[in-house]
């Protein structure tokens, strides 16, 4: 089975609130993690990445946190907008390339 | 300009047929991939090619045969299509395999086998 997974299949948030999407991984040897966003009918799109020697990385409105102790990854989206509605995947890089988690569907309520 | 393109976008066919999906990238990347995404949105890698050579072949039936005529193209040929092959297939590319951090995905090909 897959070594990367997400805690919730669906996350519903109010527009303007912050969103937190979680991911658990099992391969402690993974050295690189990526978050992808997939909008309906489109391919996954790179959002932000983090290497295993870091515990936090910030982008524009997004922050990724990595807790290697508990093998947990999270994506925080500030001031969620309607355009953030999508399925979000975490992925880890191991010996065989990228392994994707199952995805969390982020729903934005007006 | 489309970085990674796939054709066709939709493919509907009967069981037992043979079909191909084409992929092209204009990013100058050395590595290309095929992924299968099932109805539950789970993305699973099928093949990886680096400089036209196969480097990963996951547990995929041998009815699936990738072909890379040059490093900008990676086509997927499927023989004797089965109902379970229905899925969305994504092509992706990255600068190289060993630095395979950011993968750029195509728009996907939705395959429906009747």
PDB file of C-alpha atoms in Angstrom:
ATOM      1  CA  UNK A   1       0.000   0.000   0.000  1.00  0.00           C
ATOM      2  CA  UNK A   2       0.937   3.646  -0.191  1.00  0.00           C
ATOM      3  CA  UNK A   3       3.234   5.103   2.424  1.00  0.00           C
ATOM      4  CA  UNK A   4       1.769   8.579   2.346  1.00  0.00           C
ATOM      5  CA  UNK A   5      -1.743   9.418   3.422  1.00  0.00           C
ATOM      6  CA  UNK A   6      -4.012  12.239   4.482  1.00  0.00           C
ATOM      7  CA  UNK A   7      -6.159  12.378   7.574  1.00  0.00           C
ATOM      8  CA  UNK A   8      -9.338  13.785   6.010  1.00  0.00           C
ATOM      9  CA  UNK A   9     -10.784  13.186   2.573  1.00  0.00           C
ATOM     10  CA  UNK A  10     -12.740  16.464   2.639  1.00  0.00           C
ATOM     11  CA  UNK A  11     -12.125  19.782   4.384  1.00  0.00           C
ATOM     12  CA  UNK A  12     -14.726  22.544   4.328  1.00  0.00           C
ATOM     13  CA  UNK A  13     -13.726  26.085   5.312  1.00  0.00           C
ATOM     14  CA  UNK A  14     -15.253  29.543   5.181  1.00  0.00           C
ATOM     15  CA  UNK A  15     -13.875  31.962   2.661  1.00  0.00           C
ATOM     16  CA  UNK A  16     -11.288  34.140   4.360  1.00  0.00           C
ATOM     17  CA  UNK A  17     -10.438  31.586   7.049  1.00  0.00           C
ATOM     18  CA  UNK A  18      -7.157  29.725   7.222  1.00  0.00           C
ATOM     19  CA  UNK A  19      -7.034  26.109   5.994  1.00  0.00           C
ATOM     20  CA  UNK A  20      -4.834  23.360   7.353  1.00  0.00           C
ATOM     21  CA  UNK A  21      -4.429  20.151   5.404  1.00  0.00           C
ATOM     22  CA  UNK A  22      -2.575  17.303   7.053  1.00  0.00           C
ATOM     23  CA  UNK A  23      -0.526  14.418   5.778  1.00  0.00           C
ATOM     24  CA  UNK A  24       1.142  11.459   7.468  1.00  0.00           C
ATOM     25  CA  UNK A  25       4.017   9.567   5.891  1.00  0.00           C
ATOM     26  CA  UNK A  26       5.644   6.319   6.906  1.00  0.00           C
ATOM     27  CA  UNK A  27       9.039   6.302   5.165  1.00  0.00           C
ATOM     28  CA  UNK A  28      11.460   7.958   7.547  1.00  0.00           C
ATOM     29  CA  UNK A  29      14.120   7.870   4.812  1.00  0.00           C
ATOM     30  CA  UNK A  30      12.175  10.270   2.592  1.00  0.00           C
ATOM     31  CA  UNK A  31      14.200  13.433   2.114  1.00  0.00           C
ATOM     32  CA  UNK A  32      11.871  15.652   0.168  1.00  0.00           C
ATOM     33  CA  UNK A  33       8.173  16.476   0.298  1.00  0.00           C
ATOM     34  CA  UNK A  34       5.883  18.333  -2.046  1.00  0.00           C
ATOM     35  CA  UNK A  35       2.353  19.644  -1.949  1.00  0.00           C
ATOM     36  CA  UNK A  36       0.335  19.596  -5.150  1.00  0.00           C
ATOM     37  CA  UNK A  37      -2.988  21.196  -5.976  1.00  0.00           C
ATOM     38  CA  UNK A  38      -5.325  19.582  -8.479  1.00  0.00           C
ATOM     39  CA  UNK A  39      -8.267  21.572  -9.764  1.00  0.00           C
ATOM     40  CA  UNK A  40     -11.187  19.823 -11.368  1.00  0.00           C
ATOM     41  CA  UNK A  41     -10.321  18.529 -14.829  1.00  0.00           C
ATOM     42  CA  UNK A  42      -6.669  19.503 -14.592  1.00  0.00           C
ATOM     43  CA  UNK A  43      -3.366  17.907 -13.741  1.00  0.00           C
ATOM     44  CA  UNK A  44      -1.642  18.338 -10.363  1.00  0.00           C
ATOM     45  CA  UNK A  45       0.146  21.637  -9.965  1.00  0.00           C
ATOM     46  CA  UNK A  46       3.183  22.209  -7.737  1.00  0.00           C
ATOM     47  CA  UNK A  47       2.465  24.472  -4.748  1.00  0.00           C
ATOM     48  CA  UNK A  48       5.374  24.265  -2.345  1.00  0.00           C
ATOM     49  CA  UNK A  49       8.105  21.865  -1.295  1.00  0.00           C
ATOM     50  CA  UNK A  50      10.257  21.224   1.739  1.00  0.00           C
ATOM     51  CA  UNK A  51      13.422  19.247   2.319  1.00  0.00           C
ATOM     52  CA  UNK A  52      13.888  16.994   5.297  1.00  0.00           C
ATOM     53  CA  UNK A  53      16.508  19.273   6.842  1.00  0.00           C
ATOM     54  CA  UNK A  54      13.865  21.973   7.304  1.00  0.00           C
ATOM     55  CA  UNK A  55      10.778  22.128   9.491  1.00  0.00           C
ATOM     56  CA  UNK A  56       9.008  25.071   7.932  1.00  0.00           C
ATOM     57  CA  UNK A  57       8.831  26.795   4.594  1.00  0.00           C
ATOM     58  CA  UNK A  58       6.685  29.714   3.526  1.00  0.00           C
ATOM     59  CA  UNK A  59       5.372  30.757   0.174  1.00  0.00           C
ATOM     60  CA  UNK A  60       2.766  33.192  -0.945  1.00  0.00           C
ATOM     61  CA  UNK A  61      -0.220  32.520   1.388  1.00  0.00           C
ATOM     62  CA  UNK A  62       0.994  28.961   1.924  1.00  0.00           C
ATOM     63  CA  UNK A  63       3.187  27.423   4.600  1.00  0.00           C
ATOM     64  CA  UNK A  64       4.386  23.852   4.832  1.00  0.00           C
ATOM     65  CA  UNK A  65       5.360  22.370   8.186  1.00  0.00           C
ATOM     66  CA  UNK A  66       7.336  19.180   8.569  1.00  0.00           C
ATOM     67  CA  UNK A  67       7.509  17.234  11.826  1.00  0.00           C
ATOM     68  CA  UNK A  68       9.941  14.385  11.296  1.00  0.00           C
ATOM     69  CA  UNK A  69       9.501  13.074  14.822  1.00  0.00           C
ATOM     70  CA  UNK A  70       5.915  12.034  14.153  1.00  0.00           C
ATOM     71  CA  UNK A  71       6.292  11.890  10.358  1.00  0.00           C
ATOM     72  CA  UNK A  72       3.690  14.519   9.750  1.00  0.00           C
ATOM     73  CA  UNK A  73       3.393  17.154   7.050  1.00  0.00           C
ATOM     74  CA  UNK A  74       0.884  19.976   6.858  1.00  0.00           C
ATOM     75  CA  UNK A  75      -0.114  22.653   4.393  1.00  0.00           C
ATOM     76  CA  UNK A  76      -1.498  25.895   5.718  1.00  0.00           C
ATOM     77  CA  UNK A  77      -3.343  28.243   3.383  1.00  0.00           C
ATOM     78  CA  UNK A  78      -3.946  31.736   4.707  1.00  0.00           C
ATOM     79  CA  UNK A  79      -7.127  33.676   3.932  1.00  0.00           C
ATOM     80  CA  UNK A  80      -8.640  30.902   1.833  1.00  0.00           C
ATOM     81  CA  UNK A  81     -10.154  32.070  -1.445  1.00  0.00           C
ATOM     82  CA  UNK A  82     -12.657  30.430  -3.808  1.00  0.00           C
ATOM     83  CA  UNK A  83      -9.797  29.705  -6.200  1.00  0.00           C
ATOM     84  CA  UNK A  84      -8.206  27.491  -3.556  1.00  0.00           C
ATOM     85  CA  UNK A  85     -10.967  24.934  -4.023  1.00  0.00           C
ATOM     86  CA  UNK A  86      -9.209  21.791  -5.251  1.00  0.00           C
ATOM     87  CA  UNK A  87      -7.846  18.427  -4.188  1.00  0.00           C
ATOM     88  CA  UNK A  88      -4.522  18.723  -2.391  1.00  0.00           C
ATOM     89  CA  UNK A  89      -1.935  15.967  -2.443  1.00  0.00           C
ATOM     90  CA  UNK A  90       1.194  15.522  -0.440  1.00  0.00           C
ATOM     91  CA  UNK A  91       3.999  13.538  -2.010  1.00  0.00           C
ATOM     92  CA  UNK A  92       7.255  12.198  -0.659  1.00  0.00           C
ATOM     93  CA  UNK A  93      10.420  11.333  -2.507  1.00  0.00           C
ATOM     94  CA  UNK A  94      11.954   7.976  -1.813  1.00  0.00           C
ATOM     95  CA  UNK A  95      14.212   5.609  -3.700  1.00  0.00           C
ATOM     96  CA  UNK A  96      11.652   5.035  -6.450  1.00  0.00           C
ATOM     97  CA  UNK A  97      10.669   8.631  -6.982  1.00  0.00           C
ATOM     98  CA  UNK A  98       7.521  10.340  -5.784  1.00  0.00           C
ATOM     99  CA  UNK A  99       4.774   8.594  -3.830  1.00  0.00           C
ATOM    100  CA  UNK A 100       1.492  10.462  -3.575  1.00  0.00           C
ATOM    101  CA  UNK A 101      -1.038  10.461  -0.768  1.00  0.00           C
ATOM    102  CA  UNK A 102      -4.743  10.030  -1.368  1.00  0.00           C
ATOM    103  CA  UNK A 103      -5.697  13.682  -1.506  1.00  0.00           C
ATOM    104  CA  UNK A 104      -7.896  16.046   0.499  1.00  0.00           C
ATOM    105  CA  UNK A 105     -10.725  17.889  -1.189  1.00  0.00           C
ATOM    106  CA  UNK A 106     -10.791  21.484   0.049  1.00  0.00           C
ATOM    107  CA  UNK A 107     -14.243  23.067  -0.217  1.00  0.00           C
ATOM    108  CA  UNK A 108     -14.662  26.809   0.231  1.00  0.00           C
ATOM    109  CA  UNK A 109     -17.933  28.062   1.641  1.00  0.00           C
ATOM    110  CA  UNK A 110     -18.992  31.668   0.943  1.00  0.00           C
TER     111      UNK A 110
ATOM    112  CA  UNK B   1       2.801  27.738 -24.287  1.00  0.00           C
ATOM    113  CA  UNK B   2       1.837  24.344 -22.939  1.00  0.00           C
ATOM    114  CA  UNK B   3       4.685  22.790 -20.955  1.00  0.00           C
ATOM    115  CA  UNK B   4       3.385  19.213 -20.882  1.00  0.00           C
ATOM    116  CA  UNK B   5       0.701  18.267 -23.355  1.00  0.00           C
ATOM    117  CA  UNK B   6      -1.256  15.064 -23.819  1.00  0.00           C
ATOM    118  CA  UNK B   7      -3.521  13.795 -26.554  1.00  0.00           C
ATOM    119  CA  UNK B   8      -6.291  12.906 -26.595  1.00  0.00           C
ATOM    120  CA  UNK B   9      -7.964  14.551 -23.620  1.00  0.00           C
ATOM    121  CA  UNK B  10     -10.799  12.029 -23.689  1.00  0.00           C
ATOM    122  CA  UNK B  11     -10.724   8.476 -24.987  1.00  0.00           C
ATOM    123  CA  UNK B  12     -13.746   6.184 -25.033  1.00  0.00           C
ATOM    124  CA  UNK B  13     -13.269   2.691 -26.381  1.00  0.00           C
ATOM    125  CA  UNK B  14     -14.492  -0.863 -26.211  1.00  0.00           C
ATOM    126  CA  UNK B  15     -12.958  -3.677 -24.194  1.00  0.00           C
ATOM    127  CA  UNK B  16     -10.315  -5.571 -26.090  1.00  0.00           C
ATOM    128  CA  UNK B  17      -9.225  -2.634 -28.233  1.00  0.00           C
ATOM    129  CA  UNK B  18      -5.695  -1.237 -28.433  1.00  0.00           C
ATOM    130  CA  UNK B  19      -5.152   2.478 -27.885  1.00  0.00           C
ATOM    131  CA  UNK B  20      -2.325   4.981 -27.456  1.00  0.00           C
ATOM    132  CA  UNK B  21      -1.933   8.189 -25.503  1.00  0.00           C
ATOM    133  CA  UNK B  22       0.711  10.688 -26.537  1.00  0.00           C
ATOM    134  CA  UNK B  23       2.709  13.023 -24.335  1.00  0.00           C
ATOM    135  CA  UNK B  24       5.105  15.807 -25.204  1.00  0.00           C
ATOM    136  CA  UNK B  25       7.041  18.254 -23.039  1.00  0.00           C
ATOM    137  CA  UNK B  26       8.769  21.407 -24.241  1.00  0.00           C
ATOM    138  CA  UNK B  27      10.634  22.101 -21.012  1.00  0.00           C
ATOM    139  CA  UNK B  28      13.865  20.426 -22.025  1.00  0.00           C
ATOM    140  CA  UNK B  29      13.513  17.940 -19.162  1.00  0.00           C
ATOM    141  CA  UNK B  30      15.357  14.642 -19.168  1.00  0.00           C
ATOM    142  CA  UNK B  31      12.780  12.608 -17.243  1.00  0.00           C
ATOM    143  CA  UNK B  32       9.172  11.773 -18.040  1.00  0.00           C
ATOM    144  CA  UNK B  33       6.534   9.781 -16.189  1.00  0.00           C
ATOM    145  CA  UNK B  34       3.160   8.175 -16.567  1.00  0.00           C
ATOM    146  CA  UNK B  35       0.700   8.147 -13.667  1.00  0.00           C
ATOM    147  CA  UNK B  36      -2.715   6.562 -13.311  1.00  0.00           C
ATOM    148  CA  UNK B  37      -5.375   8.303 -11.224  1.00  0.00           C
ATOM    149  CA  UNK B  38      -8.338   6.188 -10.213  1.00  0.00           C
ATOM    150  CA  UNK B  39     -11.881   7.264  -9.409  1.00  0.00           C
ATOM    151  CA  UNK B  40     -10.872   7.980  -5.817  1.00  0.00           C
ATOM    152  CA  UNK B  41      -8.217  10.425  -7.015  1.00  0.00           C
ATOM    153  CA  UNK B  42      -5.352   8.183  -5.971  1.00  0.00           C
ATOM    154  CA  UNK B  43      -2.261   8.904  -8.095  1.00  0.00           C
ATOM    155  CA  UNK B  44       0.029   5.982  -8.751  1.00  0.00           C
ATOM    156  CA  UNK B  45       3.195   6.040 -10.783  1.00  0.00           C
ATOM    157  CA  UNK B  46       3.385   3.577 -13.667  1.00  0.00           C
ATOM    158  CA  UNK B  47       6.596   4.325 -15.518  1.00  0.00           C
ATOM    159  CA  UNK B  48       9.581   6.659 -15.408  1.00  0.00           C
ATOM    160  CA  UNK B  49      11.889   7.320 -18.317  1.00  0.00           C
ATOM    161  CA  UNK B  50      15.185   9.147 -18.113  1.00  0.00           C
ATOM    162  CA  UNK B  51      16.761  10.194 -21.394  1.00  0.00           C
ATOM    163  CA  UNK B  52      14.595   7.705 -23.291  1.00  0.00           C
ATOM    164  CA  UNK B  53      15.513   4.832 -21.003  1.00  0.00           C
ATOM    165  CA  UNK B  54      13.115   3.067 -18.669  1.00  0.00           C
ATOM    166  CA  UNK B  55      14.135   3.475 -15.025  1.00  0.00           C
ATOM    167  CA  UNK B  56      10.949   2.608 -13.159  1.00  0.00           C
ATOM    168  CA  UNK B  57       8.339   0.089 -14.127  1.00  0.00           C
ATOM    169  CA  UNK B  58       5.900  -0.374 -11.308  1.00  0.00           C
ATOM    170  CA  UNK B  59       3.621  -3.379 -11.093  1.00  0.00           C
ATOM    171  CA  UNK B  60       1.771  -2.660 -14.286  1.00  0.00           C
ATOM    172  CA  UNK B  61       0.329  -5.319 -16.631  1.00  0.00           C
ATOM    173  CA  UNK B  62       2.495  -5.885 -19.665  1.00  0.00           C
ATOM    174  CA  UNK B  63      -0.477  -4.789 -21.780  1.00  0.00           C
ATOM    175  CA  UNK B  64       0.880  -1.305 -21.016  1.00  0.00           C
ATOM    176  CA  UNK B  65       3.937  -0.419 -23.054  1.00  0.00           C
ATOM    177  CA  UNK B  66       5.568   2.998 -22.901  1.00  0.00           C
ATOM    178  CA  UNK B  67       7.612   4.238 -25.806  1.00  0.00           C
ATOM    179  CA  UNK B  68       9.992   7.171 -25.821  1.00  0.00           C
ATOM    180  CA  UNK B  69      11.143   8.130 -29.331  1.00  0.00           C
ATOM    181  CA  UNK B  70      13.103  11.051 -27.896  1.00  0.00           C
ATOM    182  CA  UNK B  71      13.402  12.670 -24.506  1.00  0.00           C
ATOM    183  CA  UNK B  72      10.612  15.150 -25.254  1.00  0.00           C
ATOM    184  CA  UNK B  73       8.050  12.433 -25.907  1.00  0.00           C
ATOM    185  CA  UNK B  74       6.708   9.536 -23.887  1.00  0.00           C
ATOM    186  CA  UNK B  75       3.765   7.672 -25.362  1.00  0.00           C
ATOM    187  CA  UNK B  76       1.682   5.019 -23.673  1.00  0.00           C
ATOM    188  CA  UNK B  77       0.269   2.136 -25.663  1.00  0.00           C
ATOM    189  CA  UNK B  78      -2.332  -0.128 -24.102  1.00  0.00           C
ATOM    190  CA  UNK B  79      -3.262  -3.487 -25.600  1.00  0.00           C
ATOM    191  CA  UNK B  80      -6.439  -5.483 -24.996  1.00  0.00           C
ATOM    192  CA  UNK B  81      -8.113  -2.810 -22.916  1.00  0.00           C
ATOM    193  CA  UNK B  82     -10.055  -3.927 -19.846  1.00  0.00           C
ATOM    194  CA  UNK B  83     -12.792  -2.250 -17.816  1.00  0.00           C
ATOM    195  CA  UNK B  84     -10.342  -1.713 -14.942  1.00  0.00           C
ATOM    196  CA  UNK B  85      -8.136   0.403 -17.170  1.00  0.00           C
ATOM    197  CA  UNK B  86     -10.700   3.199 -16.999  1.00  0.00           C
ATOM    198  CA  UNK B  87      -8.977   6.077 -15.232  1.00  0.00           C
ATOM    199  CA  UNK B  88      -7.292   9.396 -15.852  1.00  0.00           C
ATOM    200  CA  UNK B  89      -3.733   9.031 -17.077  1.00  0.00           C
ATOM    201  CA  UNK B  90      -1.265  11.826 -16.426  1.00  0.00           C
ATOM    202  CA  UNK B  91       2.042  12.419 -18.061  1.00  0.00           C
ATOM    203  CA  UNK B  92       4.649  14.426 -16.152  1.00  0.00           C
ATOM    204  CA  UNK B  93       8.232  15.561 -16.559  1.00  0.00           C
ATOM    205  CA  UNK B  94      11.051  16.738 -14.321  1.00  0.00           C
ATOM    206  CA  UNK B  95      14.522  18.175 -14.962  1.00  0.00           C
ATOM    207  CA  UNK B  96      16.200  14.895 -14.130  1.00  0.00           C
ATOM    208  CA  UNK B  97      15.439  11.741 -12.206  1.00  0.00           C
ATOM    209  CA  UNK B  98      17.993  12.160  -9.466  1.00  0.00           C
ATOM    210  CA  UNK B  99      16.892  15.709  -8.869  1.00  0.00           C
ATOM    211  CA  UNK B 100      13.263  14.761  -9.412  1.00  0.00           C
ATOM    212  CA  UNK B 101      11.786  17.327  -7.127  1.00  0.00           C
ATOM    213  CA  UNK B 102       9.306  19.358  -9.113  1.00  0.00           C
ATOM    214  CA  UNK B 103       7.303  17.350 -11.566  1.00  0.00           C
ATOM    215  CA  UNK B 104       5.203  19.178 -14.110  1.00  0.00           C
ATOM    216  CA  UNK B 105       1.987  17.435 -15.031  1.00  0.00           C
ATOM    217  CA  UNK B 106       0.007  17.378 -18.226  1.00  0.00           C
ATOM    218  CA  UNK B 107      -3.761  17.978 -18.264  1.00  0.00           C
ATOM    219  CA  UNK B 108      -4.578  14.278 -18.221  1.00  0.00           C
ATOM    220  CA  UNK B 109      -6.323  11.823 -20.533  1.00  0.00           C
ATOM    221  CA  UNK B 110      -9.607  10.395 -19.314  1.00  0.00           C
ATOM    222  CA  UNK B 111      -9.865   6.823 -20.588  1.00  0.00           C
ATOM    223  CA  UNK B 112     -13.234   5.111 -20.455  1.00  0.00           C
ATOM    224  CA  UNK B 113     -13.428   1.450 -21.384  1.00  0.00           C
ATOM    225  CA  UNK B 114     -16.926   0.170 -22.152  1.00  0.00           C
TER     226      UNK B 114
END
